[in-house]
């Protein structure tokens, strides 16, 4: 089947989509957007997190057909050309990126948190990121990155 | 496989009548896992997310009609005060990403013994509204769960809504898991006080083949509260009453040993959850009564 959707502000079309295919597969394999990572395909790791109509979701759990006519924003869509979004920049500056596999999902989840809660408490950050696994950093630097992004007014 | 996107409920029901093998998909948080892992290859997916009515809620005469497709996040944000027990359960589901997509309708469709909303639906006396081209019918939560992952839906039916009373008194939900987030319940417990009927609702999850009411515990506690006139003048509960309530809840379980916990642990943990949630709910009830007086 064919799926039409808006991705990062651009009208896109994916062809020959299998009816049981996930939005994640469409983004990565058909639309050439490898930012969202595929790790578990069962909603456990959060590395595929994208905005669907402004709501963060696991792209691996959205059927491609459910994205028809909807708006998707991926980690690629957060940066403004070469200029990283403050959340992305803060992850780099705080050393919250090691292998980087979890980073796109965490950045989207953190971006959403800061848009809703510009100055989150530690527990709020932990709760907001509870659906994102990182095997490398131990999470402390990730917490630092989110706090740094908050001081830079990332949510504003 | 086909992907069907009905725009209206009648359209969806017509499809379901014609093709009972079409699998409904709402948030997809159960269905997509099965597809991704090739555990399921249905002839068709029936996408319910385009049907506006399933994503809405309304109130009439003190009853809330919650559309089957309202995601947990919206239920928490919009109905947290009116459906406190269900909102508590919803807050424990998965992660923010899962709560942004997952729905009570999907939890009911999956009918896992571990589904978090079930003990609350049972304890609050919820009714499940289902529909087909033959008409719609109401199924008491009590009659909805038939076996492990089996529910009372006919092949041509869809869940349209859940009806719950607008909470007039404290409710509680508690769940045991191995960490704070992203865990399926080792066991869970829902409690609702119904002063207007002088009854207590109590139900367990993940400790029997289906979620189920703790009837003996409900009867015991309702009797104790009524006999002592505690609904009208709520004094602190005697420790022996709380304990007996916990014991009766534990006796009403039929748990299994599995990787997440032993049967003995589940039984014990539920007696503790029952006692604790009762204590919390009763404290809140007493505080509420005092502030009204
Ligand atoms: C990582 C992860 C963590 C999870 N954690 C929890 C947890 O903590 N607690 C918990 O309870 N669950 C948990 N779940 C399971 C799942 O999120 C819930 O069961 C959720 O409520 C399913 O809702 P959904 O809308 O996504 O359902 P879907 O996946 O869309 O559907 C689930 C089932 O219900 C059927 N269905 C859906 N809507 C209808 C309808 N209107 N009428 C008839 N049938 C219907 C579908 O055909 C399917 O069989 C988790 C899942 C994942 C992937
Ligand atoms: S790949 Fe989607 S949550 Fe892990
Ligand atoms: S940086 Fe490697 S998984 Fe997070």
Short mmCIF file of C-alpha atoms and ligand atoms in Angstrom, two decimals:
data_model
loop_
_atom_site.label_atom_id
_atom_site.label_comp_id
_atom_site.label_asym_id
_atom_site.label_seq_id
_atom_site.Cartn_x
_atom_site.Cartn_y
_atom_site.Cartn_z
CA UNK A 1 0.00 0.00 0.00
CA UNK A 2 0.95 3.63 -0.28
CA UNK A 3 1.27 5.83 2.80
CA UNK A 4 1.21 9.63 2.67
CA UNK A 5 2.43 11.55 5.65
CA UNK A 6 4.18 14.74 6.64
CA UNK A 7 7.66 14.15 7.98
CA UNK A 8 9.61 17.01 9.49
CA UNK A 9 7.38 19.48 7.70
CA UNK A 10 7.70 17.82 4.31
CA UNK A 11 4.97 15.94 2.48
CA UNK A 12 6.29 12.40 1.91
CA UNK A 13 5.05 9.26 0.26
CA UNK A 14 6.09 5.67 0.87
CA UNK A 15 5.24 2.98 -1.65
CA UNK A 16 4.93 -0.79 -1.43
CA UNK A 17 4.45 -0.60 2.29
CA UNK A 18 3.49 -3.95 3.81
CA UNK A 19 0.22 -3.62 5.72
CA UNK A 20 1.72 -4.84 8.97
CA UNK A 21 4.80 -2.67 8.70
CA UNK A 22 5.75 -0.21 11.42
CA UNK A 23 6.17 3.52 11.07
CA UNK A 24 9.75 2.99 12.19
CA UNK A 25 10.48 0.76 9.20
CA UNK A 26 8.90 3.28 6.85
CA UNK A 27 10.98 6.12 8.27
CA UNK A 28 14.27 4.26 8.23
CA UNK A 29 14.05 2.00 5.22
CA UNK A 30 11.70 3.78 2.87
CA UNK A 31 12.17 7.45 3.62
CA UNK A 32 15.90 7.40 4.38
CA UNK A 33 15.64 8.78 7.89
CA UNK A 34 17.85 6.54 10.02
CA UNK A 35 17.80 8.87 13.05
CA UNK A 36 15.19 6.85 14.91
CA UNK A 37 16.89 3.64 15.92
CA UNK A 38 15.56 0.14 15.81
CA UNK A 39 16.63 -1.88 18.82
CA UNK A 40 13.84 -3.89 20.35
CA UNK A 41 10.73 -3.48 18.18
CA UNK A 42 8.60 -4.00 21.26
CA UNK A 43 8.28 -0.60 22.86
CA UNK A 44 10.80 -1.36 25.60
CA UNK A 45 13.83 0.72 24.68
CA UNK A 46 12.41 3.98 23.35
CA UNK A 47 15.22 4.44 20.84
CA UNK A 48 12.64 4.78 18.05
CA UNK A 49 10.74 7.60 19.77
CA UNK A 50 9.28 10.18 17.38
CA UNK A 51 6.51 12.74 17.58
CA UNK A 52 3.27 11.63 15.95
CA UNK A 53 0.94 14.63 15.76
CA UNK A 54 3.10 16.27 18.45
CA UNK A 55 2.84 13.29 20.84
CA UNK A 56 5.95 11.17 21.52
CA UNK A 57 5.40 7.54 20.60
CA UNK A 58 7.43 4.45 19.84
CA UNK A 59 7.53 4.40 16.05
CA UNK A 60 7.97 0.62 16.18
CA UNK A 61 4.48 0.28 17.68
CA UNK A 62 2.65 2.49 15.19
CA UNK A 63 1.37 0.67 12.11
CA UNK A 64 2.48 2.50 8.99
CA UNK A 65 -1.12 2.88 7.85
CA UNK A 66 -1.98 4.62 11.11
CA UNK A 67 0.39 7.44 10.12
CA UNK A 68 -1.54 8.14 6.91
CA UNK A 69 -2.26 11.86 6.71
CA UNK A 70 -0.51 12.54 10.00
CA UNK A 71 2.47 14.56 11.03
CA UNK A 72 5.68 12.95 12.17
CA UNK A 73 8.69 14.72 13.61
CA UNK A 74 11.88 12.75 14.06
CA UNK A 75 15.14 13.64 15.73
CA UNK A 76 16.32 14.87 12.33
CA UNK A 77 13.50 17.39 12.39
CA UNK A 78 14.56 18.97 15.65
CA UNK A 79 17.72 20.57 14.29
CA UNK A 80 17.49 23.73 12.27
CA UNK A 81 19.74 22.87 9.35
CA UNK A 82 23.23 22.55 10.81
CA UNK A 83 22.21 24.19 14.05
CA UNK A 84 21.38 21.63 16.67
CA UNK A 85 18.35 22.04 18.89
CA UNK A 86 19.34 23.09 22.45
CA UNK A 87 18.42 19.62 23.71
CA UNK A 88 20.66 17.97 21.12
CA UNK A 89 23.51 20.41 21.86
CA UNK A 90 23.16 19.81 25.59
CA UNK A 91 23.46 16.05 25.12
CA UNK A 92 26.73 16.65 23.29
CA UNK A 93 28.02 19.20 25.78
CA UNK A 94 27.13 17.18 28.87
CA UNK A 95 28.76 14.03 27.50
CA UNK A 96 25.45 12.21 27.53
CA UNK A 97 26.30 10.48 24.27
CA UNK A 98 28.52 7.42 24.22
CA UNK A 99 27.67 4.89 21.54
CA UNK A 100 24.77 7.17 20.65
CA UNK A 101 22.26 4.44 19.93
CA UNK A 102 19.77 5.60 22.53
CA UNK A 103 20.37 9.29 21.90
CA UNK A 104 17.76 10.09 19.23
CA UNK A 105 14.97 8.61 21.31
CA UNK A 106 16.15 10.28 24.49
CA UNK A 107 16.46 13.62 22.74
CA UNK A 108 12.88 13.46 21.48
CA UNK A 109 11.58 12.36 24.90
CA UNK A 110 13.56 15.12 26.64
CA UNK A 111 12.45 17.66 24.04
CA UNK A 112 8.83 16.82 24.77
CA UNK A 113 9.35 16.98 28.54
CA UNK A 114 10.95 20.43 28.36
CA UNK A 115 8.19 21.71 26.09
CA UNK A 116 5.66 20.73 28.75
CA UNK A 117 7.74 21.36 31.88
CA UNK A 118 10.46 23.96 31.26
CA UNK A 119 12.12 23.43 34.65
CA UNK A 120 11.60 19.80 35.57
CA UNK A 121 12.63 18.32 38.91
CA UNK A 122 14.88 15.25 38.90
CA UNK A 123 11.96 12.89 39.48
CA UNK A 124 10.06 14.43 36.60
CA UNK A 125 13.03 13.88 34.31
CA UNK A 126 13.38 10.29 35.47
CA UNK A 127 9.71 9.63 34.94
CA UNK A 128 9.67 11.25 31.51
CA UNK A 129 12.67 9.19 30.39
CA UNK A 130 11.54 5.92 31.97
CA UNK A 131 10.73 4.51 28.54
CA UNK A 132 14.24 5.04 27.16
CA UNK A 133 17.03 2.59 27.82
CA UNK A 134 20.73 3.42 27.62
CA UNK A 135 23.32 0.68 27.97
CA UNK A 136 26.33 3.01 28.14
CA UNK A 137 26.01 6.19 30.13
CA UNK A 138 24.56 5.15 33.46
CA UNK A 139 21.96 7.92 32.98
CA UNK A 140 23.67 10.52 35.20
CA UNK A 141 25.02 12.45 32.23
CA UNK A 142 21.65 12.20 30.58
CA UNK A 143 20.06 13.83 33.61
CA UNK A 144 22.77 16.51 33.44
CA UNK A 145 22.05 17.06 29.76
CA UNK A 146 18.35 17.60 30.35
CA UNK A 147 19.05 20.01 33.19
CA UNK A 148 21.56 21.87 31.04
CA UNK A 149 19.03 22.09 28.24
CA UNK A 150 16.51 23.47 30.73
CA UNK A 151 18.89 26.23 31.81
CA UNK A 152 19.36 27.08 28.16
CA UNK A 153 15.63 27.55 27.84
CA UNK A 154 15.15 24.55 25.58
CA UNK A 155 11.44 24.37 26.31
CA UNK A 156 10.79 28.04 25.59
CA UNK B 1 -2.90 -8.78 4.60
CA UNK B 2 -5.07 -5.71 4.27
CA UNK B 3 -5.11 -2.43 6.12
CA UNK B 4 -8.61 -1.09 6.67
CA UNK B 5 -9.25 2.43 7.86
CA UNK B 6 -12.92 2.98 8.60
CA UNK B 7 -13.84 6.61 9.23
CA UNK B 8 -16.94 5.93 11.28
CA UNK B 9 -18.12 3.38 13.81
CA UNK B 10 -20.94 1.98 11.62
CA UNK B 11 -18.38 1.49 8.88
CA UNK B 12 -16.03 -0.33 11.26
CA UNK B 13 -18.86 -2.55 12.51
CA UNK B 14 -19.86 -3.42 8.96
CA UNK B 15 -16.28 -4.46 8.23
CA UNK B 16 -16.08 -6.49 11.42
CA UNK B 17 -19.37 -8.25 10.60
CA UNK B 18 -18.17 -9.15 7.15
CA UNK B 19 -14.63 -10.02 8.18
CA UNK B 20 -14.52 -11.32 11.74
CA UNK B 21 -10.86 -12.21 11.17
CA UNK B 22 -9.85 -8.54 10.86
CA UNK B 23 -7.85 -7.57 13.94
CA UNK B 24 -8.73 -4.22 15.49
CA UNK B 25 -5.77 -1.98 16.20
CA UNK B 26 -6.02 1.05 18.49
CA UNK B 27 -2.79 2.20 20.16
CA UNK B 28 -1.07 -0.83 18.68
CA UNK B 29 1.08 -1.38 21.77
CA UNK B 30 0.00 -5.02 21.98
CA UNK B 31 -0.82 -5.69 18.34
CA UNK B 32 2.38 -4.28 16.84
CA UNK B 33 4.61 -6.30 19.15
CA UNK B 34 2.90 -9.43 17.87
CA UNK B 35 3.30 -8.34 14.25
CA UNK B 36 6.91 -7.26 14.65
CA UNK B 37 7.77 -10.65 16.08
CA UNK B 38 5.69 -12.58 13.59
CA UNK B 39 3.51 -14.02 16.31
CA UNK B 40 0.48 -13.04 14.37
CA UNK B 41 -0.43 -12.65 10.70
CA UNK B 42 -4.04 -11.55 10.60
CA UNK B 43 -5.84 -11.35 7.27
CA UNK B 44 -6.46 -7.67 7.92
CA UNK B 45 -5.84 -4.87 10.39
CA UNK B 46 -8.81 -2.72 11.29
CA UNK B 47 -7.45 0.67 12.33
CA UNK B 48 -9.71 2.29 14.91
CA UNK B 49 -7.73 5.51 15.35
CA UNK B 50 -9.64 7.32 12.61
CA UNK B 51 -12.96 6.93 14.45
CA UNK B 52 -13.45 10.16 16.36
CA UNK B 53 -16.18 8.87 18.66
CA UNK B 54 -13.92 6.19 20.18
CA UNK B 55 -11.50 8.89 21.32
CA UNK B 56 -14.09 10.91 23.24
CA UNK B 57 -15.56 10.79 26.73
CA UNK B 58 -18.74 12.24 28.17
CA UNK B 59 -20.77 12.23 31.39
CA UNK B 60 -24.44 11.60 32.08
CA UNK B 61 -26.08 11.34 35.49
CA UNK B 62 -22.89 10.70 37.38
CA UNK B 63 -21.60 8.09 34.94
CA UNK B 64 -18.61 8.61 32.73
CA UNK B 65 -18.63 7.05 29.31
CA UNK B 66 -15.01 6.64 28.35
CA UNK B 67 -14.43 5.94 24.65
CA UNK B 68 -12.46 2.74 24.09
CA UNK B 69 -9.78 4.63 22.17
CA UNK B 70 -8.90 7.36 24.68
CA UNK B 71 -5.16 7.00 25.34
CA UNK B 72 -3.98 6.65 28.93
CA UNK B 73 -2.24 10.03 28.93
CA UNK B 74 -5.49 11.81 28.14
CA UNK B 75 -7.39 9.75 30.68
CA UNK B 76 -4.87 10.80 33.34
CA UNK B 77 -4.87 14.47 32.33
CA UNK B 78 -8.58 14.91 31.71
CA UNK B 79 -10.22 12.46 34.11
CA UNK B 80 -7.66 12.01 36.88
CA UNK B 81 -9.97 13.50 39.52
CA UNK B 82 -13.18 11.84 38.41
CA UNK B 83 -11.73 8.37 37.85
CA UNK B 84 -8.91 8.33 40.41
CA UNK B 85 -8.50 4.55 40.53
CA UNK B 86 -8.35 4.14 36.78
CA UNK B 87 -5.99 7.08 36.47
CA UNK B 88 -3.68 5.55 39.10
CA UNK B 89 -3.62 2.32 37.15
CA UNK B 90 -3.04 4.18 33.89
CA UNK B 91 -0.07 6.00 35.42
CA UNK B 92 1.64 2.67 36.05
CA UNK B 93 1.31 1.45 32.46
CA UNK B 94 4.60 1.13 30.59
CA UNK B 95 6.25 4.45 29.86
CA UNK B 96 5.12 7.87 28.62
CA UNK B 97 5.39 6.64 25.03
CA UNK B 98 3.20 3.61 25.81
CA UNK B 99 0.69 5.74 27.75
CA UNK B 100 0.48 8.17 24.85
CA UNK B 101 -0.83 5.36 22.62
CA UNK B 102 -2.24 2.60 24.80
CA UNK B 103 -5.96 2.57 25.58
CA UNK B 104 -8.38 0.98 28.02
CA UNK B 105 -10.15 -0.57 25.03
CA UNK B 106 -6.88 -2.22 24.03
CA UNK B 107 -6.25 -3.44 27.56
CA UNK B 108 -9.71 -5.04 27.50
CA UNK B 109 -9.19 -6.43 24.02
CA UNK B 110 -5.94 -8.09 25.09
CA UNK B 111 -7.56 -9.27 28.36
CA UNK B 112 -4.21 -10.20 29.86
CA UNK B 113 -4.54 -11.32 33.49
CA UNK B 114 -1.86 -8.72 34.20
CA UNK B 115 -3.55 -5.76 32.50
CA UNK B 116 -3.46 -2.84 34.89
CA UNK B 117 -6.91 -1.41 34.31
CA UNK B 118 -8.81 -4.64 35.04
CA UNK B 119 -8.77 -4.66 38.86
CA UNK B 120 -10.02 -1.07 38.85
CA UNK B 121 -12.79 -1.77 36.35
CA UNK B 122 -13.89 -4.68 38.54
CA UNK B 123 -13.65 -2.79 41.83
CA UNK B 124 -15.53 0.25 40.56
CA UNK B 125 -18.29 -1.82 38.98
CA UNK B 126 -17.57 -0.68 35.44
CA UNK B 127 -19.62 -1.79 32.45
CA UNK B 128 -18.16 -2.44 29.04
CA UNK B 129 -20.14 -1.25 26.05
CA UNK B 130 -19.67 -3.35 22.93
CA UNK B 131 -21.28 -3.02 19.54
CA UNK B 132 -21.87 -4.89 16.31
CA UNK B 133 -24.18 -4.44 13.35
CA UNK B 134 -26.68 -6.39 15.47
CA UNK B 135 -26.78 -3.58 18.02
CA UNK B 136 -24.93 -2.74 21.18
CA UNK B 137 -24.90 -4.39 24.57
CA UNK B 138 -23.48 -3.74 28.00
CA UNK B 139 -21.27 -6.31 29.72
CA UNK B 140 -20.51 -6.01 33.43
CA UNK B 141 -16.76 -6.08 34.01
CA UNK B 142 -17.47 -9.12 36.18
CA UNK B 143 -18.67 -11.05 33.15
CA UNK B 144 -16.09 -9.78 30.69
CA UNK B 145 -12.99 -11.81 31.53
CA UNK B 146 -13.44 -15.44 30.52
CA UNK B 147 -9.95 -16.91 30.65
CA UNK B 148 -6.31 -16.15 30.01
CA UNK B 149 -6.44 -13.53 27.24
CA UNK B 150 -10.05 -14.44 26.53
CA UNK B 151 -12.93 -12.02 26.84
CA UNK B 152 -16.67 -11.97 26.22
CA UNK B 153 -16.47 -10.27 22.82
CA UNK B 154 -18.15 -12.00 19.88
CA UNK B 155 -16.20 -12.18 16.63
CA UNK B 156 -18.21 -9.37 15.04
CA UNK B 157 -18.09 -7.03 18.03
CA UNK B 158 -15.96 -4.04 18.91
CA UNK B 159 -15.53 -2.43 22.30
CA UNK B 160 -16.93 1.07 22.05
CA UNK B 161 -16.70 2.44 25.58
CA UNK B 162 -16.38 1.78 29.27
CA UNK B 163 -18.94 3.20 31.69
CA UNK B 164 -17.78 4.01 35.21
CA UNK B 165 -19.33 5.92 38.06
CA UNK B 166 -17.91 9.38 38.65
CA UNK B 167 -15.98 8.65 41.87
CA UNK B 168 -17.68 9.99 45.01
CA UNK B 169 -15.25 8.36 47.41
CA UNK B 170 -11.60 7.29 47.50
CA UNK B 171 -10.22 4.66 45.17
CA UNK B 172 -6.83 3.00 45.09
CA UNK B 173 -4.70 0.94 42.77
CA UNK B 174 -1.43 -0.68 43.67
CA UNK B 175 0.93 -2.83 41.66
CA UNK B 176 4.04 -4.84 42.39
CA UNK B 177 6.78 -4.71 39.80
CA UNK B 178 10.50 -5.16 39.78
CA UNK B 179 11.15 -1.50 39.07
CA UNK B 180 9.26 1.79 39.09
CA UNK B 181 8.42 1.96 35.43
CA UNK B 182 7.99 -0.24 32.42
CA UNK B 183 6.99 -3.43 34.17
CA UNK B 184 4.17 -5.84 33.80
CA UNK B 185 2.52 -6.44 37.15
CA UNK B 186 3.73 -9.30 39.34
CA UNK B 187 0.38 -8.73 40.99
CA UNK B 188 -1.95 -5.80 41.37
CA UNK B 189 -4.92 -4.71 43.41
CA UNK B 190 -7.79 -2.27 42.93
CA UNK B 191 -10.05 -0.90 45.66
CA UNK B 192 -13.07 1.39 45.54
CA UNK B 193 -15.27 2.66 48.36
CA UNK B 194 -18.96 2.99 47.54
CA UNK B 195 -20.52 4.76 50.55
CA UNK B 196 -23.82 5.34 48.73
CA UNK B 197 -24.29 1.56 48.50
CA UNK B 198 -22.37 0.86 51.70
CA UNK B 199 -20.13 -1.46 49.72
CA UNK B 200 -16.46 -1.92 49.07
CA UNK B 201 -15.19 -3.10 45.69
CA UNK B 202 -11.94 -5.04 45.57
CA UNK B 203 -10.22 -6.96 42.78
CA UNK B 204 -6.92 -8.59 41.95
CA UNK B 205 -4.75 -8.74 38.84
CA UNK B 206 -2.03 -11.20 37.82
CA UNK B 207 -2.94 -13.70 40.50
CA UNK B 208 -5.52 -15.92 38.80
CA UNK B 209 -6.28 -16.95 35.20
CA UNK B 210 -8.35 -13.80 34.86
CA UNK B 211 -8.56 -10.55 36.76
CA UNK B 212 -11.23 -11.15 39.38
CA UNK B 213 -13.17 -9.63 42.25
CA UNK B 214 -12.23 -10.52 45.82
CA UNK B 215 -15.78 -11.26 46.82
CA UNK B 216 -15.27 -12.78 50.26
CA UNK B 217 -13.06 -9.85 51.22
CA UNK B 218 -15.60 -7.36 49.85
CA UNK B 219 -18.46 -8.97 51.78
CA UNK B 220 -16.49 -9.14 55.00
CA UNK B 221 -15.36 -5.53 54.90
CA UNK B 222 -18.70 -4.16 53.72
CA UNK B 223 -20.35 -5.99 56.62
CA UNK B 224 -17.86 -4.71 59.18
CA UNK B 225 -18.20 -1.12 58.01
CA UNK B 226 -22.00 -1.20 57.91
CA UNK B 227 -22.43 -3.01 61.26
CA UNK B 228 -20.25 -0.51 63.06
CA UNK B 229 -21.89 2.46 61.34
CA UNK B 230 -18.52 3.53 60.04
CA UNK B 231 -19.75 4.96 56.74
CA UNK B 232 -21.64 7.65 58.66
CA UNK B 233 -19.07 8.21 61.41
CA UNK B 234 -15.79 6.98 60.04
CA UNK B 235 -13.55 6.05 62.92
CA UNK B 236 -10.13 4.50 62.30
CA UNK B 237 -10.31 0.88 61.19
CA UNK B 238 -9.27 -1.77 63.64
CA UNK B 239 -6.02 -3.44 62.67
CA UNK B 240 -7.70 -6.85 62.90
CA UNK B 241 -10.23 -5.78 60.26
CA UNK B 242 -7.52 -4.65 57.85
CA UNK B 243 -5.63 -7.89 58.40
CA UNK B 244 -8.64 -10.09 57.89
CA UNK B 245 -9.45 -8.17 54.72
CA UNK B 246 -5.91 -8.85 53.46
CA UNK B 247 -6.16 -12.54 54.34
CA UNK B 248 -9.44 -12.93 52.51
CA UNK B 249 -8.03 -11.21 49.44
CA UNK B 250 -5.07 -13.61 49.50
CA UNK B 251 -7.40 -16.59 49.88
CA UNK B 252 -9.31 -15.51 46.79
CA UNK B 253 -6.27 -15.75 44.55
CA UNK B 254 -5.16 -18.61 42.31
CA UNK B 255 -1.67 -17.55 41.37
CA UNK B 256 0.99 -19.41 39.45
CA UNK B 257 4.75 -19.64 39.87
CA UNK B 258 6.52 -17.94 37.00
CA UNK B 259 9.64 -15.95 36.20
CA UNK B 260 8.14 -12.82 37.72
CA UNK B 261 7.24 -14.28 41.08
CA UNK B 262 6.17 -17.36 42.96
CA UNK B 263 2.59 -18.14 43.79
CA UNK B 264 3.36 -17.82 47.49
CA UNK B 265 4.90 -14.40 46.99
CA UNK B 266 1.93 -13.18 44.97
CA UNK B 267 -0.50 -14.38 47.60
CA UNK B 268 1.43 -12.72 50.39
CA UNK B 269 2.04 -9.52 48.45
CA UNK B 270 -1.67 -9.18 47.70
CA UNK B 271 -2.59 -9.44 51.36
CA UNK B 272 -0.17 -6.58 51.99
CA UNK B 273 -1.43 -4.49 49.04
CA UNK B 274 -5.01 -5.03 50.18
CA UNK B 275 -4.25 -3.90 53.72
CA UNK B 276 -2.27 -0.88 52.57
CA UNK B 277 -4.67 0.36 49.95
CA UNK B 278 -7.53 -0.03 52.40
CA UNK B 279 -5.64 2.00 54.99
CA UNK B 280 -4.90 4.76 52.47
CA UNK B 281 -8.42 4.86 51.10
CA UNK B 282 -9.99 4.87 54.54
CA UNK B 283 -7.72 7.65 55.77
CA UNK B 284 -8.74 9.69 52.78
CA UNK B 285 -12.40 8.92 53.40
CA UNK B 286 -12.12 10.02 57.01
CA UNK B 287 -10.32 13.21 56.06
CA UNK B 288 -12.99 13.92 53.45
CA UNK B 289 -15.83 13.32 55.92
CA UNK B 290 -14.27 15.60 58.49
CA UNK B 291 -13.73 18.40 56.03
CA UNK B 292 -17.37 18.14 54.93
CA UNK B 293 -18.69 18.19 58.47
C1 LIG C 1 6.69 -1.76 26.43
C2 LIG C 1 5.29 -2.08 26.86
C3 LIG C 1 4.92 -1.94 28.17
C4 LIG C 1 3.63 -2.25 28.58
N1 LIG C 1 3.31 -2.08 29.90
C5 LIG C 1 2.05 -2.36 30.30
C6 LIG C 1 1.69 -2.19 31.67
O1 LIG C 1 2.49 -1.76 32.49
N2 LIG C 1 0.42 -2.50 32.02
C7 LIG C 1 -0.50 -2.97 31.13
O2 LIG C 1 -1.64 -3.21 31.50
N3 LIG C 1 -0.18 -3.14 29.84
C8 LIG C 1 1.07 -2.85 29.40
N4 LIG C 1 1.40 -3.03 28.09
C9 LIG C 1 0.40 -3.60 27.17
C10 LIG C 1 -0.43 -2.56 26.39
O3 LIG C 1 0.20 -1.30 26.37
C11 LIG C 1 -1.81 -2.38 26.99
O4 LIG C 1 -2.49 -3.62 27.02
C12 LIG C 1 -2.68 -1.35 26.25
O5 LIG C 1 -3.78 -1.01 27.03
C13 LIG C 1 -3.11 -1.82 24.90
O6 LIG C 1 -3.84 -0.77 24.30
P1 LIG C 1 -3.68 -0.45 22.76
O7 LIG C 1 -4.69 0.60 22.41
O8 LIG C 1 -2.28 -0.16 22.42
O9 LIG C 1 -4.12 -1.87 22.16
P2 LIG C 1 -3.83 -2.57 20.76
O10 LIG C 1 -2.47 -3.11 20.72
O11 LIG C 1 -4.25 -1.68 19.65
O12 LIG C 1 -4.88 -3.75 20.88
C14 LIG C 1 -4.78 -4.74 21.90
C15 LIG C 1 -5.82 -5.82 21.69
O13 LIG C 1 -7.12 -5.29 21.85
C16 LIG C 1 -7.85 -5.40 20.63
N5 LIG C 1 -8.61 -4.14 20.56
C17 LIG C 1 -8.12 -2.87 20.66
N6 LIG C 1 -9.11 -1.98 20.65
C18 LIG C 1 -10.27 -2.69 20.52
C19 LIG C 1 -11.65 -2.34 20.45
N7 LIG C 1 -12.06 -1.08 20.52
N8 LIG C 1 -12.56 -3.34 20.32
C20 LIG C 1 -12.17 -4.64 20.26
N9 LIG C 1 -10.88 -5.03 20.35
C21 LIG C 1 -9.95 -4.07 20.47
C22 LIG C 1 -6.84 -5.62 19.55
O14 LIG C 1 -7.35 -6.31 18.46
C23 LIG C 1 -5.80 -6.42 20.31
O15 LIG C 1 -6.19 -7.75 20.39
C24 LIG C 1 2.68 -2.71 27.64
C25 LIG C 1 3.04 -2.83 26.31
C26 LIG C 1 4.33 -2.53 25.91
C27 LIG C 1 4.70 -2.66 24.46
S1 LIG C 2 12.73 -0.08 18.90
FE1 LIG C 2 10.88 0.87 19.40
S2 LIG C 2 10.97 0.93 21.53
FE2 LIG C 2 12.72 -0.24 21.03
S1 LIG C 3 24.90 5.94 24.73
FE1 LIG C 3 24.99 3.86 24.18
S2 LIG C 3 23.01 3.17 24.61
FE2 LIG C 3 23.01 5.13 25.38
#
